[in-house]
XYZ file of C-alpha atoms in Angstrom:
670
model
C 53.321 114.056 14.910
C 55.956 113.213 12.300
C 58.063 111.494 14.452
C 55.084 109.312 15.649
C 54.441 108.646 11.981
C 57.945 107.597 11.261
C 57.804 105.261 14.410
C 54.631 103.796 13.065
C 56.245 103.385 9.520
C 59.314 101.540 11.188
C 57.159 99.174 12.973
C 55.112 98.200 9.716
C 58.509 97.664 8.076
C 59.669 95.394 10.523
C 56.590 93.463 10.691
C 56.506 93.360 6.924
C 60.306 91.998 6.922
C 59.280 89.437 9.376
C 56.287 88.279 7.283
C 58.652 88.157 4.284
C 61.415 86.159 6.161
C 58.434 83.566 7.118
C 57.118 83.407 3.639
C 60.660 82.522 2.607
C 60.870 80.214 5.133
C 57.497 78.337 4.440
C 58.757 78.433 0.532
C 61.751 76.978 1.165
C 60.233 74.303 3.493
C 57.768 73.514 0.547
C 60.652 73.049 -1.894
C 62.698 70.854 0.318
C 59.622 68.758 1.004
C 58.714 68.613 -2.837
C 62.383 67.864 -3.883
C 64.014 66.299 -1.087
C 61.130 64.077 0.459
C 58.673 64.041 -2.062
C 59.126 60.673 -3.136
C 59.021 59.656 0.778
C 55.514 61.547 1.179
C 54.231 60.504 -2.188
C 55.045 56.660 -1.153
C 53.273 57.382 2.153
C 50.058 58.563 0.471
C 50.358 55.755 -2.106
C 50.254 53.422 0.884
C 47.597 54.680 2.396
C 45.429 54.472 -0.654
C 46.984 51.701 -2.905
C 47.880 48.415 -1.354
C 49.236 45.046 -3.194
C 46.855 42.328 -2.198
C 47.779 38.646 -2.027
C 45.831 36.106 -4.565
C 45.990 32.911 -3.046
C 46.775 30.211 -5.581
C 44.605 27.219 -6.326
C 45.957 24.460 -4.190
C 46.800 21.268 -6.125
C 44.143 18.438 -5.924
C 44.563 15.279 -3.877
C 43.486 11.953 -5.236
C 42.892 8.506 -4.405
C 44.916 5.721 -5.751
C 42.289 5.149 -8.665
C 42.084 8.972 -9.443
C 39.221 9.821 -7.411
C 39.193 13.411 -5.607
C 39.941 13.498 -1.941
C 40.478 17.392 -1.848
C 40.123 19.970 -4.362
C 40.396 23.723 -4.532
C 37.080 25.382 -5.774
C 37.406 29.186 -7.123
C 34.488 31.245 -6.288
C 33.865 34.750 -7.363
C 31.975 37.575 -5.823
C 30.725 40.420 -8.121
C 30.405 44.200 -7.038
C 29.650 47.473 -8.591
C 31.412 50.704 -8.911
C 28.455 53.104 -9.441
C 30.487 56.122 -10.305
C 32.823 54.313 -13.023
C 30.245 54.553 -16.082
C 29.501 57.497 -17.850
C 25.820 58.784 -17.710
C 25.360 57.618 -21.399
C 26.505 53.969 -20.912
C 24.598 53.957 -17.547
C 21.124 55.128 -18.578
C 21.243 53.044 -22.075
C 22.505 49.833 -20.605
C 21.097 49.985 -17.163
C 17.840 47.870 -18.341
C 19.364 45.356 -20.374
C 21.969 44.642 -17.579
C 19.018 44.391 -15.029
C 17.205 41.910 -17.422
C 20.163 39.728 -17.885
C 20.457 39.690 -14.129
C 17.265 38.852 -13.482
C 17.468 35.941 -15.668
C 20.578 34.719 -13.901
C 19.835 35.347 -10.502
C 16.193 35.278 -10.214
C 15.542 38.622 -8.599
C 12.993 40.892 -10.649
C 14.625 43.248 -13.189
C 13.375 46.143 -11.273
C 15.333 45.344 -8.053
C 18.492 45.746 -9.869
C 17.483 49.073 -11.495
C 16.493 50.352 -8.185
C 19.769 49.107 -6.482
C 21.904 50.511 -9.198
C 20.200 53.869 -9.332
C 20.479 54.098 -5.763
C 23.946 53.326 -5.508
C 24.640 56.055 -8.004
C 22.796 58.476 -6.002
C 24.594 57.815 -2.892
C 28.103 57.737 -4.631
C 28.525 53.898 -3.588
C 31.664 52.557 -5.284
C 31.444 49.122 -3.927
C 27.863 47.861 -4.134
C 27.563 43.878 -3.668
C 25.828 42.274 -6.817
C 26.154 38.567 -6.116
C 28.568 36.119 -4.346
C 29.969 32.849 -4.741
C 29.785 32.349 -8.374
C 31.442 29.587 -10.136
C 33.998 29.810 -13.286
C 31.005 29.505 -15.696
C 28.773 31.948 -13.964
C 31.382 34.669 -13.681
C 32.148 34.351 -17.249
C 28.621 34.802 -18.174
C 27.956 37.787 -15.703
C 31.080 39.681 -17.237
C 29.375 39.357 -20.651
C 26.287 41.191 -19.410
C 25.812 44.547 -21.182
C 27.590 47.403 -19.189
C 29.793 44.884 -17.441
C 31.220 43.932 -20.649
C 33.024 47.498 -20.613
C 35.295 46.588 -18.069
C 35.999 47.964 -14.636
C 36.607 51.403 -15.791
C 33.879 52.049 -18.257
C 31.532 49.467 -17.122
C 31.961 49.437 -13.125
C 32.318 45.659 -12.564
C 34.502 44.648 -9.673
C 35.560 41.183 -9.476
C 36.797 39.494 -6.202
C 38.061 35.608 -6.519
C 38.776 33.415 -3.553
C 39.579 29.540 -3.226
C 37.374 27.098 -0.953
C 38.901 23.856 -0.083
C 36.543 20.885 -0.678
C 36.492 17.268 0.441
C 34.163 15.234 -1.704
C 34.495 12.132 0.525
C 32.987 14.517 3.386
C 33.923 13.416 6.803
C 35.373 10.012 5.761
C 39.186 10.420 6.036
C 38.937 13.815 7.109
C 41.817 13.731 9.648
C 43.814 11.722 7.105
C 43.314 14.169 4.328
C 44.031 16.896 6.599
C 44.627 20.429 6.144
C 47.083 23.421 6.111
C 46.448 26.612 7.860
C 48.060 29.805 8.618
C 46.673 32.011 11.612
C 46.992 35.820 11.608
C 50.132 35.695 13.309
C 51.528 33.292 10.568
C 51.728 30.261 12.615
C 51.361 27.163 10.140
C 49.156 24.202 11.379
C 49.750 21.170 9.058
C 47.579 18.060 9.534
C 47.531 14.982 7.460
C 48.207 14.512 3.693
C 47.553 17.988 3.109
C 49.878 19.305 5.685
C 52.810 16.427 4.877
C 52.918 17.586 1.213
C 51.802 21.096 1.356
C 54.974 22.005 -0.442
C 53.563 20.472 -3.558
C 49.935 21.228 -3.047
C 49.992 24.883 -2.032
C 51.444 26.499 -5.137
C 52.604 30.433 -5.314
C 50.588 33.339 -4.440
C 49.756 36.109 -6.908
C 49.535 39.896 -6.158
C 46.718 42.586 -7.333
C 46.865 46.390 -6.756
C 43.731 47.674 -5.094
C 42.928 51.330 -4.343
C 40.921 52.453 -1.179
C 37.581 53.912 -2.576
C 35.964 54.038 1.085
C 36.563 53.109 4.648
C 37.571 49.389 4.423
C 36.732 49.005 0.891
C 39.190 48.482 -1.851
C 38.656 48.257 -5.443
C 41.251 46.585 -8.143
C 43.081 49.178 -10.097
C 43.199 47.318 -13.435
C 41.413 44.012 -14.575
C 44.793 42.049 -14.698
C 47.084 40.838 -11.895
C 50.393 42.392 -11.016
C 51.607 38.749 -10.637
C 49.244 35.636 -11.755
C 49.086 33.018 -8.995
C 50.615 29.716 -9.653
C 48.528 26.581 -9.015
C 49.829 23.728 -6.831
C 50.682 20.259 -8.182
C 48.033 17.371 -7.949
C 49.112 14.696 -5.419
C 48.077 10.914 -6.056
C 47.787 9.086 -2.544
C 47.779 5.465 -1.983
C 44.216 5.623 -0.284
C 41.610 3.336 -1.864
C 38.230 5.071 -1.586
C 36.191 1.629 -1.423
C 38.595 0.226 1.180
C 38.531 3.617 3.350
C 34.801 3.393 3.089
C 34.704 -0.202 4.410
C 37.218 0.530 7.200
C 35.238 3.762 8.184
C 31.905 2.114 8.691
C 33.016 -1.084 10.068
C 34.890 0.684 12.709
C 31.936 3.226 13.121
C 29.423 0.358 13.645
C 31.587 -1.284 16.380
C 32.551 2.113 18.083
C 28.634 2.788 18.318
C 27.888 -0.516 19.509
C 30.251 -0.747 22.465
C 30.103 3.038 23.190
C 33.726 3.179 22.905
C 35.941 6.604 23.576
C 37.661 6.229 20.141
C 39.365 3.855 17.940
C 41.364 3.503 14.620
C 41.636 0.947 11.995
C 44.443 1.018 9.028
C 44.651 -1.227 6.180
C 48.165 -1.617 4.552
C 49.266 -3.282 1.193
C 51.732 -5.904 2.441
C 54.455 -5.770 -0.221
C 54.660 -2.128 -0.921
C 53.512 -0.523 2.425
C 50.873 1.521 0.731
C 48.400 2.484 3.137
C 45.010 1.924 1.650
C 42.712 3.122 4.583
C 43.461 4.993 7.542
C 40.180 5.644 9.665
C 40.309 7.431 13.019
C 37.157 8.201 15.331
C 36.666 9.770 18.571
C 33.326 10.246 20.446
C 31.733 13.737 21.058
C 30.035 14.787 24.223
C 26.632 13.879 22.294
C 27.836 10.669 21.518
C 28.412 10.966 18.070
C 31.793 10.144 16.180
C 33.950 11.911 13.862
C 37.788 12.332 12.753
C 39.095 14.060 15.812
C 42.675 12.864 15.999
C 45.048 10.880 13.846
C 45.307 8.252 16.510
C 47.003 5.733 14.238
C 49.960 7.946 13.797
C 49.973 10.016 16.971
C 48.704 7.887 19.980
C 51.606 5.722 21.581
C 50.108 3.577 24.123
C 50.757 0.242 25.778
C 50.032 -2.488 22.987
C 49.197 -5.360 25.524
C 49.205 -8.674 23.949
C 49.861 -7.867 20.361
C 53.376 -7.182 21.742
C 53.885 -10.926 22.538
C 54.841 -11.579 19.200
C 57.886 -9.350 19.232
C 59.067 -11.212 22.635
C 58.545 -14.610 21.013
C 60.547 -13.678 18.061
C 63.378 -12.276 20.373
C 63.353 -15.524 22.077
C 63.528 -17.867 18.888
C 65.994 -15.629 17.128
C 68.356 -15.850 20.259
C 67.578 -19.699 20.101
C 66.807 -19.915 23.657
C 63.796 -21.870 22.884
C 61.450 -23.505 20.275
C 57.997 -23.585 19.886
C 58.012 -26.948 21.540
C 59.368 -25.503 24.617
C 57.235 -26.379 27.747
C 56.149 -24.080 30.272
C 53.825 -24.166 33.444
C 51.455 -21.669 33.686
C 51.040 -22.113 37.184
C 47.441 -21.880 37.604
C 47.232 -18.345 36.068
C 49.058 -16.253 38.514
C 52.802 -15.554 38.650
C 54.360 -13.223 41.366
C 57.505 -10.952 41.000
C 58.593 -8.857 43.670
C 54.787 -9.045 44.883
C 53.251 -7.858 41.736
C 51.276 -10.387 40.127
C 50.845 -11.391 36.467
C 47.566 -12.903 35.603
C 45.882 -15.011 32.869
C 42.475 -14.347 31.538
C 41.385 -17.907 32.215
C 41.166 -18.702 35.973
C 43.398 -21.644 36.860
C 45.720 -20.988 34.038
C 46.287 -23.460 31.340
C 48.607 -25.942 32.981
C 51.536 -27.226 31.376
C 51.735 -26.165 27.554
C 54.161 -25.487 24.706
C 55.420 -22.106 23.932
C 53.434 -22.170 20.841
C 50.212 -22.868 23.011
C 51.212 -20.063 25.152
C 51.075 -17.830 22.258
C 47.937 -19.187 20.827
C 45.945 -18.777 23.846
C 47.796 -15.577 25.011
C 48.713 -16.738 28.107
C 50.378 -13.942 30.046
C 52.091 -16.270 32.683
C 53.501 -18.517 29.963
C 55.044 -15.767 27.812
C 56.614 -13.825 30.924
C 57.929 -17.067 32.433
C 59.628 -17.815 29.205
C 61.143 -14.124 29.127
C 62.264 -14.328 32.594
C 63.549 -17.577 32.637
C 66.029 -16.605 29.991
C 66.851 -13.107 30.218
C 66.082 -11.943 33.846
C 70.002 -12.147 34.313
C 70.820 -10.183 31.142
C 67.742 -7.990 30.310
C 70.013 -6.098 27.852
C 70.187 -8.945 25.638
C 66.560 -9.150 25.214
C 66.034 -5.196 24.786
C 68.846 -5.180 22.436
C 67.169 -7.823 20.293
C 64.074 -5.684 20.172
C 66.190 -2.510 19.057
C 67.770 -4.864 16.496
C 64.320 -5.323 14.874
C 63.616 -1.482 15.001
C 61.003 -1.225 17.513
C 62.440 1.713 19.310
C 62.478 3.798 16.215
C 60.035 6.159 14.584
C 58.785 5.094 11.076
C 59.790 8.604 9.623
C 56.417 9.344 8.304
C 55.744 12.261 6.238
C 52.681 13.146 8.099
C 53.385 15.150 11.329
C 53.154 14.172 14.569
C 54.143 10.466 14.885
C 54.240 9.324 18.297
C 57.591 8.307 19.817
C 57.878 4.521 20.549
C 58.928 3.837 24.290
C 61.237 0.677 24.837
C 62.827 1.052 28.078
C 66.658 -0.120 28.386
C 68.136 -1.668 31.587
C 70.918 1.108 31.427
C 68.048 3.694 31.923
C 67.840 3.578 35.821
C 64.859 6.088 35.940
C 62.680 3.693 33.606
C 64.073 0.089 34.880
C 62.951 -1.672 37.756
C 62.889 -5.531 39.103
C 59.584 -6.109 36.878
C 60.325 -3.925 33.990
C 61.461 -6.985 31.883
C 58.676 -9.244 32.705
C 55.889 -6.346 32.103
C 57.619 -5.785 28.702
C 57.180 -9.460 27.829
C 53.230 -9.261 27.624
C 53.045 -5.570 26.366
C 53.184 -3.235 29.424
C 55.957 -0.522 30.262
C 56.334 -0.294 26.408
C 54.722 1.904 23.970
C 53.973 2.164 20.337
C 51.595 3.530 17.962
C 49.011 1.419 16.007
C 50.806 1.917 12.820
C 54.112 1.232 14.447
C 52.840 -2.111 15.688
C 50.885 -2.908 12.211
C 54.287 -2.122 10.254
C 55.887 -4.718 12.387
C 53.284 -7.315 11.854
C 53.286 -6.330 8.068
C 56.949 -7.259 7.828
C 56.136 -10.891 9.053
C 53.352 -11.197 6.295
C 56.145 -9.878 3.796
C 58.692 -12.619 4.870
C 60.719 -10.543 7.408
C 61.126 -7.274 5.109
C 59.882 -4.158 6.865
C 58.752 -1.562 4.518
C 57.927 1.974 5.344
C 54.295 3.069 5.428
C 53.579 4.987 2.459
C 50.549 7.449 1.744
C 51.565 9.148 -1.451
C 52.179 7.611 -4.585
C 53.319 10.345 -6.984
C 53.297 14.411 -7.252
C 51.983 15.362 -10.893
C 51.860 18.516 -13.163
C 49.269 17.826 -15.702
C 50.685 14.660 -17.475
C 54.034 15.193 -15.959
C 55.332 13.324 -13.007
C 57.028 15.802 -10.742
C 58.080 13.180 -8.042
C 57.359 9.437 -7.742
C 57.467 8.001 -4.130
C 58.840 4.267 -4.208
C 58.841 1.665 -1.680
C 61.291 2.410 1.151
C 62.766 -0.652 3.079
C 63.224 0.135 6.556
C 64.741 -3.006 7.579
C 65.426 -6.008 4.910
C 65.140 -8.832 7.630
C 63.598 -8.272 11.008
C 64.578 -11.680 11.806
C 65.603 -14.906 9.989
C 63.430 -16.538 7.497
C 63.231 -19.720 9.648
C 61.626 -17.620 12.616
C 59.297 -15.932 10.114
C 57.924 -19.144 9.053
C 57.306 -20.419 12.749
C 55.585 -17.275 13.724
C 53.437 -17.157 10.682
C 52.198 -20.469 11.252
C 51.443 -19.517 15.168
C 49.536 -16.484 13.870
C 47.320 -18.518 11.528
C 46.965 -21.060 14.671
C 45.591 -18.120 16.698
C 42.838 -17.883 14.339
C 42.254 -21.513 12.750
C 42.590 -23.313 16.256
C 39.507 -23.900 18.306
C 41.786 -22.863 21.536
C 43.166 -19.926 19.858
C 41.877 -16.515 21.055
C 40.940 -15.495 17.497
C 39.014 -18.596 16.491
C 35.821 -16.583 16.212
C 37.165 -14.899 13.196
C 37.803 -18.186 11.518
C 36.263 -18.508 7.965
C 36.600 -21.381 5.484
C 36.069 -18.771 2.726
C 39.304 -16.834 3.453
C 42.195 -17.685 5.904
C 43.172 -14.865 8.452
C 46.580 -14.629 10.696
C 46.646 -12.225 13.520
C 46.618 -11.608 17.139
C 44.423 -10.450 19.651
C 45.280 -7.647 22.479
C 43.432 -6.726 25.661
C 45.560 -4.055 27.475
C 44.512 -2.616 30.878
C 44.375 1.244 30.923
C 44.387 3.616 33.999
C 45.525 0.532 36.162
C 47.436 2.897 38.470
C 44.085 3.977 40.025
C 43.264 1.830 43.154
C 39.800 2.160 42.246
C 38.573 -0.515 39.806
C 35.864 1.501 38.682
C 38.454 3.591 36.900
C 40.104 0.939 34.866
C 39.571 1.125 31.313
C 40.754 -1.189 28.578
C 42.310 -1.172 25.026
C 41.167 -3.821 22.504
C 43.305 -4.724 19.703
C 43.424 -7.027 16.751
C 46.343 -6.987 14.247
C 47.183 -9.241 11.379
C 47.192 -10.132 7.565
C 45.025 -11.853 5.134
C 44.769 -13.908 3.423
C 47.106 -16.205 5.545
C 48.496 -18.378 3.015
C 49.265 -15.444 0.571
C 49.217 -12.240 2.323
C 48.237 -8.962 0.393
C 46.709 -6.717 3.187
C 47.664 -6.198 6.686
C 45.280 -4.704 9.223
C 45.171 -3.203 12.683
C 42.220 -2.094 14.885
C 42.719 -0.685 18.215
C 39.382 0.486 20.134
C 39.919 2.733 23.410
C 37.694 2.028 26.605
C 34.777 0.231 25.245
C 31.815 -0.084 27.722
C 33.153 -2.736 30.036
C 29.737 -3.964 30.794
C 29.149 -4.562 27.004
C 32.853 -6.140 26.483
C 36.319 -5.235 26.116
C 38.294 -8.383 25.156
C 40.153 -7.809 21.951
C 38.370 -10.572 20.069
C 34.992 -9.288 21.071
C 35.360 -5.437 20.164
C 38.274 -5.031 17.635
C 38.132 -8.607 15.969
C 34.959 -8.161 14.176
C 35.848 -4.913 12.753
C 39.152 -6.577 11.487
C 36.851 -9.579 9.940
C 34.480 -7.218 8.506
C 37.099 -5.051 6.880
C 38.864 -8.352 5.565
C 35.829 -10.053 4.386
C 34.705 -7.128 2.462
C 37.794 -6.346 0.890
C 38.334 -10.206 -0.050
C 34.607 -10.664 -1.425
C 34.616 -7.466 -3.403
C 38.108 -8.173 -4.957
C 38.892 -11.931 -4.964
C 42.404 -12.490 -5.358
C 42.203 -14.894 -8.495
C 43.790 -14.648 -11.905
C 40.444 -13.961 -13.584
C 40.137 -10.705 -11.460
C 43.345 -9.823 -12.403
C 42.813 -10.091 -16.223
C 39.423 -8.041 -15.722
C 41.547 -5.278 -13.982
C 44.050 -5.296 -16.824
C 41.216 -4.035 -19.098
C 39.983 -1.278 -16.766
C 41.678 2.200 -17.059
C 44.603 2.694 -15.038
C 44.682 5.268 -12.291
C 47.015 7.429 -14.201
C 44.564 7.201 -17.389
C 41.724 8.136 -15.295
C 43.481 10.983 -13.450
C 44.333 12.181 -17.009
C 40.901 11.949 -18.476
C 39.562 13.982 -15.429
C 42.120 16.634 -15.551
C 41.613 17.235 -19.185
C 37.827 17.877 -18.335
C 38.447 19.792 -15.228
C 40.700 22.120 -16.833
C 38.440 22.731 -19.780
C 36.278 25.896 -19.761
C 32.805 25.285 -20.502
C 29.777 27.373 -21.561
C 27.667 24.105 -21.850
C 26.948 21.070 -19.785
C 29.709 18.620 -20.208
C 29.526 15.004 -20.925
C 30.353 13.151 -17.373
C 29.162 9.898 -18.154
C 31.824 7.271 -17.283
C 33.576 9.223 -15.031
C 33.995 8.652 -11.093
C 30.913 9.969 -9.361
C 33.300 12.086 -7.131
C 35.033 13.710 -10.161
C 31.899 14.521 -11.881
C 30.458 16.081 -8.926
C 33.549 18.336 -8.563
C 33.523 19.164 -12.002
C 30.201 20.314 -12.298
C 29.966 22.248 -9.071
C 33.038 23.860 -10.199
C 30.826 25.361 -13.078
C 28.399 26.508 -10.319
C 25.972 23.545 -11.053
C 23.749 21.770 -8.176
C 24.410 18.253 -8.366
C 22.121 15.252 -6.963
C 23.313 11.747 -6.697
C 21.188 8.464 -7.261
C 22.917 5.223 -6.659
C 26.141 3.746 -4.485
C 29.575 4.803 -5.197
C 30.738 4.157 -8.712
C 30.842 5.738 -12.450
C 28.147 7.727 -13.668
C 25.687 5.927 -15.826
C 23.221 8.738 -16.749
C 22.785 12.453 -16.423
C 19.557 14.271 -16.292
C 20.806 17.525 -18.346
C 22.205 16.396 -21.863
C 25.686 17.236 -22.863
C 25.804 20.259 -25.060
C 22.756 22.372 -23.396
C 23.570 25.894 -22.103
C 24.311 25.763 -18.610
C 21.324 26.884 -16.436
C 22.337 27.072 -13.076
C 18.673 27.314 -11.950
C 18.328 23.802 -12.866
C 19.766 20.817 -10.814
C 21.562 17.923 -12.477
C 21.054 14.565 -11.504
C 23.622 11.784 -11.772
C 22.820 7.997 -11.732
C 25.843 6.171 -10.497
C 26.467 2.385 -11.109
């Protein structure tokens, strides 16, 4: 018995020893974790419950050349409530006045807010949504309400802010204004002015620590940010909103009339290269139009007869012809290796001069001239085109510029026995509308080719960060003598009765330009699939060029018409006429313009008002209508407009009134 007890005691001692050793091991491991890897596990715990959230900055504003808004960032606030943060005393004593204040501001009964707050406290809800989408003035107001004015820890208010990009012009110039977006994988898409100048507009991100309080719910740890976001710079573009509006509606009207697939219209200032309007409209499956793609910048295609100017300049520069050179159009049909070049007029134009061949847009006449003097040495012709810079991109800031294509005889893959002849009247070559316009603009500018410019300057408050000056791409695309000759020919196209652009002639203001009608999809044997590209490009006033313009319309309904003069020409004339009549180029108008506020002054006046914090209705009379809308909507006010585009003549709510977001404000425009 004693021996059995002894064995049992030995077993107990052994088990106790093992348990003691196990306890030592556990204690040792705990000490190791606490001392050796404590920081690591602490960091892991914090990562799962505390996270640094990015606060996107307000992007800078994008303005037109007169200081009106094209794109702006509007800050919006969402208000939530941590029902466990307030103490019992504060919650019970301040709930009723808080609910009363919310009722006045948001329109629901005070009892509604009392019920949801009490229910949230019972359910221990730490992330109750109170209201969304507040402007800055509304946010400051709600922050001052009873209980909420105690802050996030004692009052339970949770504030979340976000920025929304708005375009006051709406769909007009939407593609040209553009955007900059980042997808979930970090891929950045940049379009238009917003994309091209994002480095100035986007600003710097801020940081804010938040703590996880429930599944998918995060609450800010403090009422301040770890790093404040830095707003982006403001960018002043060259776009003139009045000319943009004219171009947009003139193009839209013609696209609808001819049921065309898509089209573009660009207006450029001759001397500076500033793009005053750029409209791109594409047809939807429902037959409506919107800014689908930037066709002016990105779509490279065969220009057709508008390229005849380049061909004629090459021949004049090489002095192989003069404008009086005589050519036989051979009844309107000429063959090269079995391929036929035809004139639009049956029977041709007979024996005519080179100038008349250009004015009536004779394909056979221009092709025979180029074939006669360059067929034995086509490199001479192509090199002349290269010297004019027609084979090079413009180097635009906007992404997606199409690549021009001018084949060279050394390129055996793209050169055949008829390439030279087809190049002469705008086939087997490819250019974008803006590239074609830039060349015509050079002729209007006495030979100096300037780079199209969409931005004037970048500003921070009243400080100019960067100014974009005129950039010359080619000081002289051809001699002054040749410029003078082709300028006269471009005027003749419109002025002379036999000119293809004569329907655009007006005694009130002279236009110079060239029509273009180019076949598209001509490789198909089936003529029913054949489509057309209709163009008109030129400048006005012809005697003292100030603006150049191109209109290109793709795939008009052939039963309604497809010639450049019928489809694109009226858009050009409509744009030119409205610009000319709205701002006649006379000394008296220039004197009046001097008395007006400069774009910089208007911009600074707007910025001073936009950055001020308002508790009362501001005075917006005299401001641009679009600027006034942006300013008031930033304050959370609902705005209605009366009248056309212009400055604010009268406002329905008097300046100095306490802002009441339940009442709309009506602005009357001049």
